[in-house]
XYZ file of C-alpha atoms in Angstrom:
737
model
C -0.040 -0.222 0.096
C 1.539 3.601 -1.102
C 1.566 6.525 1.288
C -1.164 7.674 -0.044
C -3.659 4.921 0.576
C -2.319 5.047 3.821
C -4.756 7.842 5.575
C -4.506 6.250 9.179
C -0.867 7.654 11.328
C 1.557 6.034 13.469
C 3.527 8.600 15.571
C 6.403 6.889 17.061
C 8.645 9.447 19.056
C 10.164 9.577 23.077
C 7.611 11.732 25.054
C 4.159 12.816 24.398
C 5.112 16.321 23.613
C 7.248 14.683 20.834
C 4.084 12.729 19.697
C 1.699 15.915 20.110
C 4.061 17.793 17.976
C 4.047 15.773 15.435
C 0.488 15.445 15.833
C -0.284 18.764 15.991
C 1.582 19.334 11.848
C -0.706 16.592 10.497
C -3.458 17.977 8.493
C -6.213 15.789 9.864
C -10.188 15.826 10.137
C -11.640 17.448 13.502
C -10.638 15.568 16.404
C -13.861 13.087 17.833
C -11.909 12.226 20.812
C -7.942 11.948 22.323
C -7.604 9.325 24.987
C -4.875 7.324 26.754
C -4.351 3.688 25.772
C -2.272 3.517 29.469
C -3.256 0.299 31.078
C -2.016 1.720 34.237
C -4.995 4.071 34.151
C -7.999 1.972 34.257
C -6.418 -1.698 32.749
C -8.139 -3.391 30.255
C -9.646 -1.432 27.106
C -8.205 2.397 28.941
C -8.498 3.213 25.448
C -11.616 1.731 24.167
C -13.788 2.660 27.319
C -12.326 5.849 27.163
C -13.644 6.535 23.682
C -17.255 5.211 24.391
C -17.252 7.061 27.736
C -17.077 9.893 25.699
C -19.153 9.205 23.053
C -22.463 7.328 24.768
C -24.378 9.654 25.255
C -24.535 11.275 21.866
C -24.751 7.662 20.424
C -27.732 6.632 22.385
C -29.816 10.267 20.424
C -28.074 9.325 17.089
C -28.025 5.601 16.546
C -29.677 3.977 19.985
C -30.217 0.746 17.291
C -26.480 0.381 17.510
C -26.294 1.291 20.971
C -28.446 -1.865 21.412
C -27.124 -3.956 18.655
C -23.738 -3.258 20.628
C -24.393 -3.330 23.999
C -22.551 -6.435 25.082
C -19.369 -4.365 23.468
C -20.234 -0.784 24.849
C -20.613 -2.454 29.034
C -17.626 -4.550 29.187
C -15.164 -1.776 28.019
C -17.132 0.764 29.468
C -18.879 -0.791 33.349
C -19.559 2.390 34.061
C -21.842 2.947 31.416
C -24.093 0.089 32.878
C -27.865 1.973 34.018
C -27.085 4.072 31.035
C -26.864 1.384 28.231
C -29.093 -1.222 28.812
C -28.123 -4.830 28.667
C -30.547 -6.899 27.076
C -28.399 -10.111 26.534
C -27.702 -11.187 29.868
C -26.811 -14.708 30.297
C -26.588 -17.158 33.137
C -22.850 -17.174 32.830
C -22.833 -12.872 33.164
C -25.412 -13.021 35.633
C -23.991 -15.759 37.923
C -22.430 -15.014 41.528
C -18.867 -15.356 42.255
C -19.346 -18.476 43.531
C -21.951 -20.000 41.354
C -19.584 -19.340 38.651
C -18.296 -22.355 36.824
C -17.637 -21.108 33.194
C -15.423 -18.403 31.937
C -15.129 -17.008 28.277
C -12.965 -18.156 25.632
C -10.237 -16.572 25.190
C -11.114 -15.208 21.626
C -13.912 -13.013 23.387
C -11.643 -10.225 23.254
C -11.602 -10.259 19.483
C -14.947 -10.187 19.237
C -15.594 -7.768 21.099
C -13.182 -5.426 19.099
C -14.722 -5.995 16.143
C -18.079 -5.794 17.565
C -16.467 -1.730 19.121
C -15.115 -0.987 15.667
C -18.777 -1.993 13.776
C -20.124 0.456 16.409
C -17.762 3.266 15.846
C -18.556 2.616 12.042
C -21.796 3.236 12.839
C -21.707 6.361 15.230
C -19.721 8.007 12.984
C -21.339 7.755 9.877
C -24.027 8.865 11.567
C -22.420 12.183 12.370
C -22.916 13.127 8.950
C -20.534 15.958 8.276
C -17.335 13.841 7.462
C -14.637 12.204 8.281
C -12.960 12.551 12.256
C -9.768 11.780 14.241
C -9.562 9.184 16.386
C -6.363 9.845 18.504
C -4.930 6.959 20.688
C -1.558 8.025 22.640
C 0.740 5.662 25.172
C 0.079 2.645 22.872
C 3.333 1.539 24.336
C 1.749 0.797 27.417
C -1.518 -0.391 26.348
C -2.872 -3.265 27.847
C -3.323 -6.222 25.336
C -6.941 -5.724 24.991
C -6.926 -2.187 23.629
C -3.987 -3.421 21.706
C -5.901 -6.190 19.292
C -8.784 -3.549 19.449
C -6.506 -1.060 17.779
C -5.334 -4.053 15.347
C -8.474 -4.085 14.181
C -9.606 -0.386 14.156
C -6.667 0.008 11.804
C -7.177 -2.943 9.122
C -11.274 -2.351 9.045
C -11.754 1.650 9.872
C -12.683 3.331 6.779
C -10.558 6.620 6.592
C -13.098 8.265 4.690
C -14.803 8.439 7.889
C -12.765 7.803 10.884
C -8.627 8.467 10.493
C -6.942 6.879 13.579
C -3.149 7.757 15.130
C -1.400 6.011 16.782
C 1.064 7.389 19.288
C 3.491 5.228 21.046
C 7.103 5.592 22.437
C 10.137 4.931 20.595
C 10.944 1.497 21.071
C 9.007 -1.829 19.076
C 5.667 -2.874 21.035
C 6.583 -6.519 21.072
C 9.046 -8.545 22.115
C 9.652 -11.449 19.842
C 10.424 -14.442 22.506
C 7.135 -12.346 24.682
C 4.945 -15.222 25.257
C 2.064 -12.821 25.794
C 2.914 -10.877 22.915
C 0.329 -12.218 20.041
C -1.834 -8.742 20.648
C 1.042 -6.603 20.283
C 2.542 -8.356 17.429
C -1.110 -8.117 15.703
C -1.023 -4.398 16.157
C 2.858 -3.803 15.150
C 1.757 -5.416 11.444
C -1.461 -3.348 11.801
C 0.619 -0.280 11.776
C 2.695 -1.408 9.542
C 0.263 -2.255 6.809
C -2.652 0.545 7.467
C -0.745 3.638 8.641
C 1.984 6.387 7.510
C 4.966 6.293 9.995
C 5.964 9.545 11.795
C 8.906 8.945 13.801
C 10.269 12.048 16.308
C 13.239 12.188 17.896
C 11.228 14.038 20.477
C 13.025 17.560 21.751
C 15.154 18.546 24.344
C 15.247 21.714 27.435
C 16.801 24.325 25.186
C 13.736 23.639 22.473
C 11.285 23.816 24.762
C 11.761 26.309 27.662
C 8.508 27.445 28.641
C 7.688 23.465 29.620
C 11.540 23.956 31.471
C 10.162 26.686 33.450
C 6.760 25.040 34.770
C 7.609 23.445 38.210
C 7.419 19.945 38.600
C 7.476 17.455 41.514
C 6.055 14.301 42.561
C 2.839 14.879 43.344
C 3.158 15.930 39.469
C 3.771 12.140 38.596
C 1.716 10.654 41.056
C -1.724 12.645 40.339
C -0.620 11.364 36.728
C -1.628 7.606 38.050
C 2.278 7.091 36.956
C 1.651 8.051 32.992
C 3.629 11.031 33.367
C 6.824 10.593 31.142
C 8.258 13.834 32.040
C 11.861 13.136 33.550
C 11.683 15.712 36.471
C 8.163 14.755 37.669
C 9.671 10.643 37.793
C 13.341 12.124 39.457
C 11.183 14.002 42.085
C 8.803 10.710 42.901
C 11.955 8.413 43.054
C 13.920 11.239 45.378
C 10.824 11.024 47.765
C 11.651 9.532 51.277
C 9.487 5.897 51.281
C 6.359 7.136 54.060
C 5.878 10.487 51.976
C 5.852 8.553 48.521
C 2.874 6.035 50.607
C 0.961 9.169 51.896
C 1.020 11.038 48.425
C -0.140 7.094 46.990
C -3.056 7.158 50.013
C -4.370 10.536 49.354
C -4.634 9.661 45.671
C -5.581 6.675 45.978
C -8.917 7.700 48.867
C -9.497 10.163 46.197
C -10.271 7.776 42.892
C -11.994 5.617 44.979
C -14.677 8.252 45.685
C -15.515 8.707 42.396
C -16.961 4.853 42.072
C -15.884 4.377 38.820
C -15.307 0.629 38.011
C -12.762 0.987 35.032
C -10.449 2.526 38.237
C -10.640 0.122 40.245
C -8.770 -2.194 37.072
C -5.978 -0.227 36.705
C -4.663 3.135 38.424
C -6.865 1.976 41.913
C -4.774 -0.663 42.268
C -1.132 0.777 41.326
C -1.980 3.515 44.298
C -2.736 0.854 46.349
C 0.107 -1.343 45.722
C 2.427 1.667 46.515
C 0.588 2.822 49.454
C 0.900 2.281 53.348
C -0.972 -1.106 53.239
C 0.325 -3.001 49.962
C -0.748 -6.515 51.738
C -4.147 -4.941 53.011
C -5.798 -2.610 50.771
C -2.623 -3.011 47.594
C -3.960 -7.119 47.839
C -7.565 -6.255 48.462
C -7.363 -3.855 45.244
C -5.369 -5.999 43.002
C -7.811 -9.074 43.934
C -11.250 -7.318 43.176
C -9.545 -6.100 39.771
C -8.268 -9.850 38.686
C -11.578 -11.410 39.971
C -13.680 -8.645 37.660
C -11.014 -9.684 34.820
C -11.132 -13.015 34.964
C -14.963 -13.053 34.907
C -14.472 -10.706 31.589
C -12.059 -13.072 29.767
C -9.011 -10.592 30.422
C -6.682 -13.109 30.465
C -3.645 -11.276 30.313
C -4.695 -8.030 33.066
C -5.629 -11.615 35.061
C -1.659 -12.711 34.489
C -0.718 -9.339 35.806
C -2.941 -8.740 38.561
C -1.909 -12.389 39.739
C 1.526 -11.948 39.663
C 1.816 -8.316 41.612
C -0.985 -10.034 44.245
C 1.477 -12.994 45.093
C 4.246 -10.109 45.505
C 2.033 -8.502 47.857
C 0.791 -11.341 49.615
C 2.291 -14.310 50.714
C 0.089 -17.665 51.467
C 0.670 -16.917 55.457
C -0.092 -13.343 55.239
C -3.345 -14.256 53.346
C -4.256 -17.309 52.434
C -7.522 -16.317 50.940
C -6.258 -13.565 48.952
C -3.184 -16.177 47.773
C -5.140 -18.642 46.782
C -6.880 -16.149 44.234
C -4.201 -14.250 42.825
C -2.342 -18.289 42.496
C -5.518 -20.379 40.893
C -6.691 -17.469 38.617
C -2.971 -17.403 37.549
C -3.080 -20.546 36.597
C -6.733 -20.250 34.771
C -5.393 -17.290 32.925
C -2.254 -19.130 31.638
C -3.595 -22.396 30.408
C -6.249 -20.442 28.599
C -3.352 -18.160 26.616
C -1.915 -21.415 25.718
C 1.080 -21.104 28.560
C -0.406 -24.340 30.526
C 3.179 -25.433 31.443
C 3.439 -22.163 33.624
C 0.543 -23.111 35.543
C 1.928 -26.645 36.492
C 4.273 -25.363 39.370
C 1.851 -22.672 40.745
C -0.527 -25.661 41.538
C 2.206 -27.725 42.863
C 3.356 -24.759 45.390
C -0.113 -24.534 46.156
C 0.214 -27.841 47.321
C 3.086 -27.682 49.386
C 2.514 -24.762 52.051
C -1.699 -25.420 52.107
C -2.688 -28.221 54.086
C -6.621 -26.914 53.332
C -8.914 -29.381 51.931
C -10.622 -27.282 49.426
C -6.810 -25.776 48.010
C -5.829 -29.435 47.720
C -9.399 -29.881 45.649
C -9.128 -27.206 43.278
C -5.873 -27.838 42.748
C -6.612 -31.349 41.926
C -8.832 -29.957 39.662
C -6.927 -28.040 37.676
C -4.155 -30.596 37.288
C -6.300 -32.998 36.114
C -8.000 -30.418 33.550
C -4.651 -29.500 32.553
C -3.457 -32.641 32.009
C -6.829 -33.977 29.841
C -7.254 -30.536 28.193
C -4.721 -27.654 27.762
C -1.493 -28.996 28.076
C 0.295 -29.383 24.189
C -0.127 -32.901 23.231
C 3.267 -33.985 24.145
C 2.675 -33.623 27.311
C -1.470 -35.002 28.047
C -1.247 -37.790 30.028
C -5.179 -38.661 30.540
C -4.690 -41.425 33.117
C -2.790 -39.139 35.186
C -5.790 -36.444 34.994
C -7.958 -39.760 35.840
C -6.173 -39.622 39.317
C -6.082 -35.852 39.547
C -10.175 -36.055 38.981
C -10.828 -38.980 41.188
C -8.401 -37.266 44.093
C -11.322 -33.653 43.642
C -13.708 -36.097 43.897
C -13.001 -37.594 47.141
C -12.357 -34.348 48.365
C -15.775 -33.443 47.478
C -17.318 -36.156 49.194
C -16.073 -35.198 51.780
C -17.648 -31.641 52.295
C -20.094 -31.624 55.101
C -23.045 -29.162 53.418
C -25.354 -31.694 51.437
C -25.947 -29.831 48.578
C -22.699 -28.341 48.797
C -21.276 -31.756 48.791
C -23.653 -32.685 45.289
C -22.619 -29.641 43.667
C -19.262 -29.829 43.850
C -19.285 -33.638 43.299
C -20.737 -33.273 39.787
C -18.586 -30.615 39.453
C -15.669 -32.668 39.382
C -17.356 -35.868 37.884
C -18.493 -33.787 35.225
C -14.360 -33.578 34.491
C -14.172 -37.045 34.981
C -16.639 -37.331 31.911
C -14.016 -35.037 29.609
C -11.020 -37.410 30.015
C -13.814 -40.222 29.607
C -14.370 -38.583 26.149
C -10.642 -37.990 25.635
C -10.102 -41.779 26.443
C -12.521 -43.159 23.853
C -15.211 -44.374 26.049
C -18.017 -41.640 25.195
C -20.456 -43.978 26.565
C -19.324 -43.735 30.289
C -19.180 -40.176 30.381
C -22.913 -40.429 28.819
C -23.183 -42.339 32.070
C -21.538 -40.328 34.363
C -23.512 -37.005 32.676
C -26.951 -38.941 33.074
C -25.762 -39.471 36.942
C -24.113 -35.623 37.851
C -27.669 -34.538 36.116
C -29.690 -36.521 38.220
C -28.119 -35.981 41.703
C -28.049 -31.753 41.188
C -32.298 -32.289 40.640
C -32.831 -34.270 43.050
C -31.027 -32.499 45.589
C -31.146 -28.571 44.390
C -34.163 -26.298 44.145
C -34.988 -25.448 40.555
C -33.346 -22.224 40.375
C -29.883 -23.370 42.382
C -26.614 -23.484 40.275
C -28.397 -23.038 37.232
C -25.162 -22.115 35.500
C -23.688 -25.681 36.097
C -26.945 -27.627 35.735
C -26.478 -25.918 32.289
C -23.453 -26.479 31.575
C -23.562 -30.795 32.753
C -26.737 -30.722 30.118
C -24.875 -29.012 27.070
C -21.869 -31.299 27.592
C -24.015 -34.564 27.730
C -25.432 -32.985 24.262
C -21.890 -32.687 22.825
C -21.522 -36.153 23.844
C -25.091 -37.051 22.446
C -23.508 -35.679 19.157
C -20.595 -37.070 18.812
C -21.808 -40.359 19.393
C -24.541 -39.500 16.537
C -27.445 -39.569 19.243
C -28.968 -35.957 17.484
C -32.136 -36.555 18.191
C -31.165 -36.232 22.234
C -28.789 -33.918 21.719
C -31.091 -31.319 20.311
C -33.081 -32.173 23.250
C -30.580 -31.352 25.830
C -29.522 -28.482 23.092
C -32.979 -27.162 23.745
C -33.175 -27.620 27.179
C -30.197 -25.273 28.300
C -31.301 -22.520 25.405
C -34.859 -22.111 26.952
C -32.933 -22.189 30.720
C -30.344 -19.536 29.137
C -31.762 -18.185 25.973
C -29.427 -15.582 25.732
C -25.604 -17.761 25.368
C -24.741 -17.914 21.709
C -22.827 -20.836 21.701
C -25.723 -23.119 22.847
C -28.005 -21.643 19.890
C -24.770 -22.203 17.479
C -23.476 -26.070 18.537
C -27.418 -27.224 18.156
C -27.386 -25.529 15.009
C -24.479 -27.163 14.006
C -26.126 -30.802 14.823
C -29.274 -29.808 13.035
C -27.419 -29.220 9.776
C -25.568 -32.634 10.261
C -29.284 -33.753 10.270
C -29.994 -31.896 7.039
C -32.441 -30.136 9.137
C -31.595 -26.514 7.050
C -34.207 -24.309 7.713
C -33.963 -25.040 11.767
C -30.206 -24.727 11.700
C -30.509 -21.275 10.467
C -32.851 -20.207 13.367
C -29.983 -21.194 15.294
C -26.983 -19.738 12.871
C -29.095 -16.278 13.244
C -30.088 -16.372 16.603
C -26.271 -16.960 17.787
C -24.923 -14.476 15.851
C -27.863 -11.744 16.850
C -26.886 -12.455 20.536
C -23.015 -12.325 19.915
C -20.663 -9.876 19.195
C -19.063 -10.988 15.903
C -19.238 -14.640 16.010
C -16.596 -15.627 12.914
C -17.949 -19.667 13.401
C -21.649 -18.698 12.945
C -21.305 -16.336 10.335
C -19.442 -19.211 8.502
C -21.858 -22.068 9.207
C -24.473 -19.509 8.378
C -22.986 -19.422 5.082
C -22.537 -23.134 4.762
C -26.525 -23.125 5.093
C -27.746 -20.771 3.105
C -25.314 -22.278 -0.143
C -27.117 -25.615 0.990
C -30.956 -24.157 0.904
C -30.435 -22.124 -2.532
C -29.241 -18.864 -0.840
C -26.518 -18.548 -2.610
C -25.837 -14.321 -2.265
C -26.673 -14.747 0.961
C -23.816 -17.008 1.464
C -21.386 -14.861 -0.681
C -22.177 -12.088 1.165
C -21.532 -14.049 4.935
C -18.756 -16.137 3.425
C -16.601 -12.111 2.421
C -17.957 -11.046 6.079
C -16.260 -13.777 7.624
C -12.872 -13.051 5.482
C -13.409 -9.174 6.413
C -13.229 -10.445 10.576
C -10.335 -13.169 10.016
C -8.562 -12.181 6.759
C -6.264 -15.730 6.878
C -9.646 -17.977 6.919
C -8.783 -20.038 3.825
C -11.673 -22.483 3.663
C -14.122 -18.701 3.436
C -11.963 -18.183 0.542
C -12.535 -21.545 -0.931
C -16.411 -21.484 -0.646
C -17.007 -17.929 -1.465
C -15.015 -18.412 -4.502
C -16.994 -22.314 -5.522
C -19.847 -20.174 -4.934
C -18.695 -17.279 -7.718
C -18.171 -20.092 -9.701
C -21.535 -22.018 -9.538
C -23.141 -18.438 -10.642
C -20.648 -18.459 -13.910
C -18.934 -15.414 -12.138
C -15.299 -16.458 -12.735
C -13.380 -13.563 -13.053
C -14.692 -13.308 -8.743
C -13.723 -16.485 -8.363
C -10.414 -16.252 -9.814
C -10.365 -12.697 -7.395
C -11.250 -14.692 -4.688
C -8.728 -17.606 -4.834
C -6.070 -15.376 -5.428
C -6.862 -13.575 -2.447
C -6.816 -16.605 -0.781
C -3.633 -17.751 -1.827
C -1.757 -14.847 -0.965
C -2.684 -15.546 2.807
C -2.383 -19.504 2.338
C -0.004 -20.302 0.023
C -0.153 -23.930 0.047
C -4.066 -24.487 0.956
C -4.896 -27.261 -1.380
C -8.855 -26.484 -1.707
C -7.599 -23.304 -3.250
C -4.925 -23.916 -5.361
C -7.455 -26.894 -6.849
C -10.253 -24.623 -7.542
C -7.604 -22.723 -9.017
C -6.714 -25.362 -11.431
C -10.398 -26.030 -12.067
C -10.611 -22.269 -13.263
C -7.756 -22.383 -15.476
C -9.000 -25.497 -17.074
C -12.609 -24.302 -17.477
C -11.085 -21.156 -19.250
C -8.939 -23.298 -21.732
C -5.362 -22.849 -19.672
C -4.522 -26.701 -19.416
C -0.648 -26.102 -18.532
C -1.653 -23.699 -15.884
C -4.396 -26.399 -14.747
C -1.732 -29.366 -14.278
C 0.521 -26.539 -12.808
C -1.963 -25.958 -9.608
C -3.165 -29.779 -9.335
C 0.929 -30.553 -9.391
C 1.364 -28.054 -6.568
C -2.520 -28.917 -4.415
C -1.214 -32.460 -4.295
C 2.429 -31.450 -3.188
C 0.562 -29.422 -0.488
C -1.214 -32.336 0.295
C -0.483 -35.657 -1.305
C -4.132 -37.327 0.255
C -6.470 -34.400 -1.014
C -9.058 -36.644 -2.943
C -10.286 -33.670 -5.103
C -7.001 -32.663 -6.310
C -6.651 -36.036 -7.677
C -10.404 -36.066 -8.558
C -9.331 -32.766 -10.582
C -6.548 -33.564 -12.289
C -7.744 -36.858 -13.349
C -10.656 -35.398 -14.795
C -8.143 -32.802 -17.138
C -6.100 -35.995 -18.657
C -10.033 -37.040 -19.304
C -10.621 -34.449 -21.225
C -7.328 -34.126 -23.181
C -7.774 -37.833 -24.367
C -5.551 -39.943 -21.126
C -7.913 -42.232 -20.311
C -5.492 -44.467 -18.536
C -4.338 -41.657 -16.402
C -7.945 -40.411 -15.567
C -8.452 -44.050 -14.275
C -5.688 -44.155 -12.274
C -6.048 -40.716 -10.639
C -10.008 -41.187 -10.002
C -8.933 -44.746 -8.414
C -6.793 -42.818 -5.693
C -9.210 -40.436 -5.360
C -11.942 -42.954 -4.798
C -9.713 -44.510 -2.295
C -9.001 -41.241 -0.239
C -12.276 -40.365 -0.676
C -16.309 -41.713 -0.322
C -17.367 -38.650 -1.849
C -20.412 -39.734 -4.691
C -19.085 -37.574 -7.171
C -15.493 -39.259 -7.784
C -17.378 -42.441 -7.669
C -19.505 -40.911 -10.542
C -16.659 -39.731 -12.539
C -14.775 -43.013 -12.238
C -17.135 -44.966 -13.486
C -17.863 -42.793 -16.488
C -14.189 -43.605 -17.312
C -14.533 -47.124 -16.561
C -17.111 -47.199 -18.833
C -15.089 -45.950 -21.509
C -12.523 -47.874 -20.953
C -14.972 -51.153 -21.063
C -14.324 -51.856 -17.721
C -18.616 -52.202 -17.776
C -18.666 -54.115 -14.672
C -16.532 -52.295 -12.599
C -18.680 -49.221 -14.028
C -21.881 -50.856 -12.468
C -20.445 -51.869 -9.444
C -19.175 -48.208 -9.063
C -22.830 -46.964 -9.504
C -24.914 -49.048 -7.601
C -23.321 -47.387 -4.558
C -23.840 -44.236 -5.641
C -27.444 -44.742 -6.086
C -27.915 -46.882 -2.938
C -26.353 -43.872 -0.984
C -28.263 -41.036 -3.275
C -30.731 -42.404 -5.437
C -28.796 -39.377 -7.966
C -31.427 -40.333 -11.706
C -28.033 -39.834 -13.437
C -26.024 -42.886 -11.594
C -29.406 -44.791 -12.946
C -29.295 -43.604 -16.265
C -25.237 -43.752 -16.448
C -25.839 -47.569 -15.195
C -28.236 -48.128 -17.829
C -25.926 -47.761 -20.437
C -23.318 -50.202 -18.710
C -25.440 -53.116 -18.025
C -26.806 -52.719 -21.395
C -23.059 -52.969 -22.613
C -23.033 -55.882 -20.348
C -25.647 -57.349 -22.231
C -28.555 -56.759 -19.755
C -31.073 -55.064 -21.969
C -33.837 -55.829 -19.292
C -32.083 -54.214 -16.188
C -30.851 -51.824 -18.349
C -34.413 -50.472 -19.767
C -35.228 -50.499 -15.837
C -32.859 -48.156 -14.762
C -33.849 -45.849 -17.662
C -36.839 -45.796 -16.813
C -36.459 -45.141 -13.137
C -34.173 -42.551 -14.497
C -35.880 -40.174 -16.650
C -39.485 -40.907 -14.306
C -37.156 -39.276 -11.161
C -35.955 -36.305 -13.673
C -37.797 -35.689 -17.274
C -35.135 -33.832 -17.643
C -32.090 -36.341 -18.532
C -34.509 -37.043 -21.757
C -31.735 -35.765 -24.304
C -28.706 -37.100 -22.489
C -30.546 -40.952 -22.998
C -30.923 -40.550 -26.233
C -27.582 -39.796 -26.871
C -26.153 -42.785 -23.896
C -28.635 -45.809 -24.894
C -30.302 -45.031 -28.271
C -31.594 -48.086 -28.149
C -33.672 -48.219 -25.438
C -35.348 -45.091 -26.303
C -39.028 -45.510 -27.955
């Protein structure tokens, strides 16, 4: 992309003053908002939340439907707007009390939130109606990963004709290549490189700014900036303070910020001031535990790791075992959620070594079981070891004195055992366990008690039933959990997938529509809806959905393949070719895309290019049946019958796709291998009832001298599809009339 096309901007300079000066030299549209992304201020979504707080009141007037559509995203990043922005899609997960919270969000939720925020901002800026605006986000070098992910999506998707984004950072790189937590930073760095004009600025020295140099600056300035001041004099004055005086400044600022009663301040500045104040093991640990629990509940796992590490530094097990275990256990969960499970194991070992509390050993045993059966990489998984850990957790749960608590905790851990049974290839044993858990809780609890976990148990049973192809039972359980938790998008999505497998397409479409309506942008729901739309004949709708999938995830190679295939079916060869090229640009060795490229070349009369594409597809995946079949079909068209039969036979060994068997039968017939052709076509007819296959079998039967059988096939084929009459006249003229 040339600089004339890059209308977003990246300012890299060592200090805020230099970044401001560089921005003031740019010709920019009117400013929508200028915000800081420094996570020390408000933790996750410091920048995004500040933007939403600034715009929400006006947006409720200008585009209330957009506010309602994106209420989840808005309230996630700007919790202070609760009560101002109605929450219309609460779920059992979002409403559960801390004690009943047994399910946490997937790590991809923040990416969905980011896409929803970008779409909301696009709608809002369009509603302004008087030209583009500029959004300035400073201090991005100190941003939480949630904001970095949001900005990466914003830079890629925001139309500069509506919103020009100015990202201002320090001069150093945003990410460390060796940092296992740096994925959002790498995503942002890529977006900055691809979508921004970069403006580097060396900074300014004191002689260049005498007015600023003359302004008195002290330690209080650093503290009241909540540690975000980049003035070296403020930092030096702060560091020179006697520790007691420094703590008193933090205590005063801590009290001031708490009085503002703003939720997001409790995720950033309030924690820092309490941590640096006079009582880090008391007020500091309390503040960190609150922030950690909030971030855990919302799926802000990078922040959970940060608060877990800081909390463990503030308080030891002997000082406050409850806080210490909160920091330790949720740090372990967050590490697992971010695919850093091996780093969680020592934390759990540490907990078992320092504590004799049954509750800690119960929770640690369950966590270990989940690490070994679910979260660790394949090399380190050990389902039998996981079984030992979960049995230990069950033993502790069975010893709990309260009958209801005992029933709930035992069922929770036996649910974990059911997962292990599934992973060990014993789905029926898993199903039996889930049946027992559900029956136990139904008999032990009131209908309203522990609704979340009971829905999780039924959902898990539905998934096991679906895996066993007991689709009716799976749908029944999905329907039950949807009735209990109607706003939980994943339940609708999972039922839709099952209904699609049952060929109940209209019902599946309704479920995917619901999943889309109930969730921030959900790539998989759109992808599956596209598939169902295509199957129902809504090709334009399917093309649009696949296009939106690509917009959300430009590296979703199968979406390019399916969209290009639909364009090909519509006869839009140029659009199909363009989509294939775009797909291969992000997935150069995708066998499906290479195969479709070959088919497009073949259809356009470019056999050499087609051969090359098929060869590349088979080099990428030697077991890709469609490439073997397509290559064989090209050989057939070129008159090389032996190569066509050999290629189709190999394709048929790799796939039971009826279309491959049909084409092989045609080639076998042409090679005078009539009985083999009949056998292949009989299988196709048995599986699909395809009248075209019956007509083809009639030709092979006739060649074998079985005229009566051939006539029977002919009549049945024409009865099922009278449109085959012309083809029948060509294939078996002696049977016509």
